[in-house]
Coordinates of C-alpha atoms in Angstrom, one line a residue:
X1 CA 0.3 64.0 151.5
X2 CA 3.6 62.7 152.7
X3 CA 6.2 61.5 151.0
X4 CA 7.1 57.6 151.3
X5 CA 10.0 56.5 153.4
X6 CA 9.4 52.8 153.6
X7 CA 8.4 51.8 149.9
X8 CA 7.6 48.1 150.7
X9 CA 8.4 45.5 153.5
X10 CA 7.6 41.6 153.8
X11 CA 8.2 39.1 156.6
X12 CA 11.1 36.8 156.3
X13 CA 11.1 33.5 156.6
X14 CA 13.6 33.6 159.3
X15 CA 12.1 34.2 162.6
X16 CA 11.7 37.9 163.8
X17 CA 13.3 39.1 160.5
X18 CA 11.8 41.2 158.0
X19 CA 13.0 43.2 154.9
X20 CA 12.1 47.1 154.5
X21 CA 12.7 48.6 151.0
X22 CA 14.1 52.0 150.8
X23 CA 14.3 53.4 147.3
X24 CA 17.2 51.4 145.6
X25 CA 18.2 49.5 148.7
X26 CA 16.7 47.3 151.3
X27 CA 17.6 46.4 154.8
X28 CA 17.1 43.3 157.2
X29 CA 16.1 44.1 160.6
X30 CA 15.1 42.3 163.9
X31 CA 11.5 43.9 164.4
X32 CA 11.3 42.0 167.6
X33 CA 13.9 44.2 169.8
X34 CA 13.8 47.3 171.2
X35 CA 15.8 49.2 168.8
X36 CA 14.8 47.1 165.8
X37 CA 18.5 45.7 165.5
X38 CA 20.0 46.0 161.8
X39 CA 21.1 42.4 160.9
X40 CA 21.9 43.5 157.3
X41 CA 22.2 46.3 154.9
X42 CA 21.7 48.8 153.4
X43 CA 22.7 47.2 150.4
X44 CA 21.5 47.9 146.5
X45 CA 18.5 45.7 145.6
X46 CA 20.3 44.2 142.9
X47 CA 22.9 43.1 145.0
X48 CA 20.9 41.4 147.5
X49 CA 18.6 40.2 144.5
X50 CA 20.9 40.0 141.3
X51 CA 17.9 38.5 139.5
X52 CA 16.3 41.9 139.5
X53 CA 19.6 43.8 137.9
X54 CA 18.0 44.2 134.5
X55 CA 14.6 44.6 135.5
X56 CA 12.5 47.5 136.8
X57 CA 12.5 46.2 140.2
X58 CA 16.4 47.4 140.8
X59 CA 15.3 50.9 140.7
X60 CA 12.5 50.5 143.8
X61 CA 9.9 47.9 145.0
X62 CA 6.5 49.6 145.5
X63 CA 4.9 46.7 147.5
X64 CA 5.6 42.9 148.2
X65 CA 4.3 40.0 150.3
X66 CA 5.6 36.8 151.2
X67 CA 3.8 33.3 151.0
X68 CA 5.1 29.8 151.7
X69 CA 8.9 29.2 152.6
X70 CA 10.8 31.3 150.8
X71 CA 8.5 32.8 148.1
X72 CA 7.6 36.2 147.6
X73 CA 6.0 38.6 145.1
X74 CA 7.2 42.0 144.4
X75 CA 5.5 45.0 142.5
X76 CA 6.9 47.8 140.8
X77 CA 4.4 50.4 138.8
X78 CA 2.6 47.8 136.6
X79 CA 4.6 45.1 136.8
X80 CA 4.8 42.2 139.1
X81 CA 7.4 39.1 139.9
X82 CA 7.3 35.8 141.8
X83 CA 10.4 34.6 143.7
X84 CA 12.3 32.4 145.5
X85 CA 14.7 34.8 147.7
X86 CA 16.7 32.2 149.3
X87 CA 17.4 33.9 152.4
X88 CA 19.5 30.9 153.8
X89 CA 21.7 30.3 150.7
X90 CA 22.5 33.5 149.9
X91 CA 21.7 35.9 147.0
X92 CA 23.5 33.9 144.2
X93 CA 20.7 31.4 144.8
X94 CA 17.7 33.9 144.8
X95 CA 15.7 33.5 141.5
X96 CA 12.8 34.5 139.5
X97 CA 9.7 32.1 139.5
X98 CA 7.4 33.9 137.3
X99 CA 7.9 37.4 135.8
X100 CA 8.5 40.1 135.3
X101 CA 4.9 40.6 134.0
X102 CA 1.9 42.6 134.1
X103 CA -0.1 42.6 137.6
X104 CA -3.1 41.8 135.7
X105 CA -1.3 39.1 133.7
X106 CA -0.4 37.4 137.0
X107 CA -3.8 38.3 138.7
X108 CA -6.4 38.8 136.1
X109 CA -8.7 39.3 138.8
X110 CA -7.4 42.7 139.3
X111 CA -8.0 43.9 135.7
X112 CA -10.8 46.2 136.5
X113 CA -9.8 47.5 139.8
X114 CA -7.5 50.0 141.1
X115 CA -4.8 47.6 141.4
X116 CA -4.4 46.9 137.9
X117 CA -1.3 49.7 137.5
X118 CA 0.3 49.5 140.7
X119 CA -0.1 48.5 144.2
X120 CA 0.7 50.6 147.3
X121 CA 1.2 48.0 149.8
X122 CA 0.4 44.3 150.1
X123 CA -0.3 42.2 153.6
X124 CA -0.5 38.7 154.1
X125 CA -2.2 37.6 157.3
X126 CA -0.8 34.0 157.8
X127 CA -4.1 32.9 159.1
X128 CA -4.0 29.7 157.0
X129 CA -5.6 31.2 154.0
X130 CA -4.0 32.3 150.7
X131 CA -5.6 35.7 151.2
X132 CA -3.6 39.0 150.6
X133 CA -4.9 42.4 151.4
X134 CA -3.7 44.9 148.8
X135 CA -3.7 48.7 149.4
X136 CA -3.9 51.7 146.6
X137 CA -4.7 55.0 148.1
X138 CA -7.6 54.9 150.0
X139 CA -8.9 51.6 148.8
X140 CA -8.2 48.0 149.9
X141 CA -9.3 44.6 148.8
X142 CA -8.6 40.9 149.4
X143 CA -7.0 38.9 146.8
X144 CA -6.7 35.0 147.0
X145 CA -3.4 34.8 145.4
X146 CA -4.1 31.1 144.5
X147 CA -7.7 31.0 143.2
X148 CA -7.2 34.6 141.8
X149 CA -10.7 35.7 143.3
X150 CA -10.9 39.2 144.5
X151 CA -13.6 40.5 146.8
X152 CA -14.2 43.2 149.7
X153 CA -12.9 46.1 147.4
X154 CA -13.7 49.0 150.0
X155 CA -12.3 52.2 151.6
X156 CA -9.7 51.6 153.9
X157 CA -11.4 53.2 156.7
X158 CA -14.2 50.8 156.4
X159 CA -12.0 47.8 156.7
X160 CA -10.1 49.5 159.4
X161 CA -12.0 52.1 161.3
X162 CA -9.6 53.0 163.6
X163 CA -7.7 54.6 160.7
X164 CA -10.3 57.5 160.6
X165 CA -8.8 60.7 161.4
X166 CA -5.3 59.5 161.2
X167 CA -2.4 59.5 158.7
X168 CA -3.6 56.2 157.5
X169 CA -6.8 57.3 156.4
X170 CA -5.5 57.8 152.8
X171 CA -3.4 54.7 152.6
X172 CA -0.5 52.9 153.7
X173 CA 2.9 52.5 152.0
X174 CA 3.9 49.1 153.4
X175 CA 3.2 46.5 156.0
X176 CA 3.9 43.1 157.4
X177 CA 2.4 40.6 159.9
X178 CA 4.8 39.5 162.8
X179 CA 5.5 35.6 162.9
X180 CA 3.4 35.7 166.1
X181 CA 0.5 36.3 163.4
X182 CA -1.0 38.4 166.4
X183 CA 0.4 42.2 165.4
X184 CA 0.8 43.8 161.9
X185 CA 3.1 46.5 161.5
X186 CA 2.4 49.5 158.8
X187 CA 4.0 52.4 157.6
X188 CA 3.0 55.8 156.2
X189 CA 5.2 58.6 155.5
X190 CA 7.4 59.1 158.4
X191 CA 4.9 57.4 160.9
X192 CA 4.5 53.7 161.7
X193 CA 2.1 51.7 163.9
X194 CA 1.1 48.2 165.2
X195 CA -2.2 47.1 165.0
X196 CA -3.9 43.7 166.1
X197 CA -5.8 41.5 163.9
X198 CA -9.0 43.6 164.7
X199 CA -7.4 46.5 163.2
X200 CA -6.8 48.6 166.6
X201 CA -3.8 50.5 167.6
X202 CA -1.2 48.9 170.1
X203 CA 0.8 51.6 171.8
X204 CA -0.5 54.3 169.2
X205 CA 1.0 56.0 166.1
X206 CA 4.8 57.0 166.4
X207 CA 7.6 58.3 164.3
X208 CA 9.5 55.7 162.2
X209 CA 12.8 57.5 163.5
X210 CA 11.7 57.0 167.1
X211 CA 10.0 53.5 166.9
X212 CA 12.8 52.1 164.6
X213 CA 16.0 54.0 165.6
X214 CA 18.2 51.7 163.3
X215 CA 16.7 53.3 160.7
X216 CA 18.1 56.9 161.6
X217 CA 20.7 57.7 158.9
X218 CA 19.1 55.3 156.3
X219 CA 15.9 56.9 155.6

């Protein structure tokens, strides 16, 4: 199984910007430019998110997803935290809203699922609902983070048939949806891809260092 290069990702509330987490550091990039221009970083997680300084999250983020405004959820091992990451006000304004607590305390519906002790990747579709896709190994499910309902716990290739016979058939490391809502960026090991909302590849599977050249020397 390829080693994870991108540990987690989420879409910023700022247009065309995304956060990518690499071990104990993170970067902010403009994903809509050819080279994926660097906006900020790399910096230590607890420098940009000082509220994580005494938590497990300073040592790495396993997965994350953004919701309304500046609110984002982060996962590390079996723990979860809900935050206001305050991208326009600076790190000093960032704060924890709930947590750190166990994933199953934040989302009790996950207690009997593979996601109870950790989540590899999370993806919110921004389709007007509060549904987020969770990934763990070759399994995925849909979680309504507001109602705490979970459903469609299935193999990732049943939900995304295009992943058959690709590096993504065994799971993904990180993902986020573009601000247009029409494309999803996914990462696995040294590979990445864009897919549309039907789960079809856009431009094929590429190496991260080729498609995101700004990350060379960072990961």
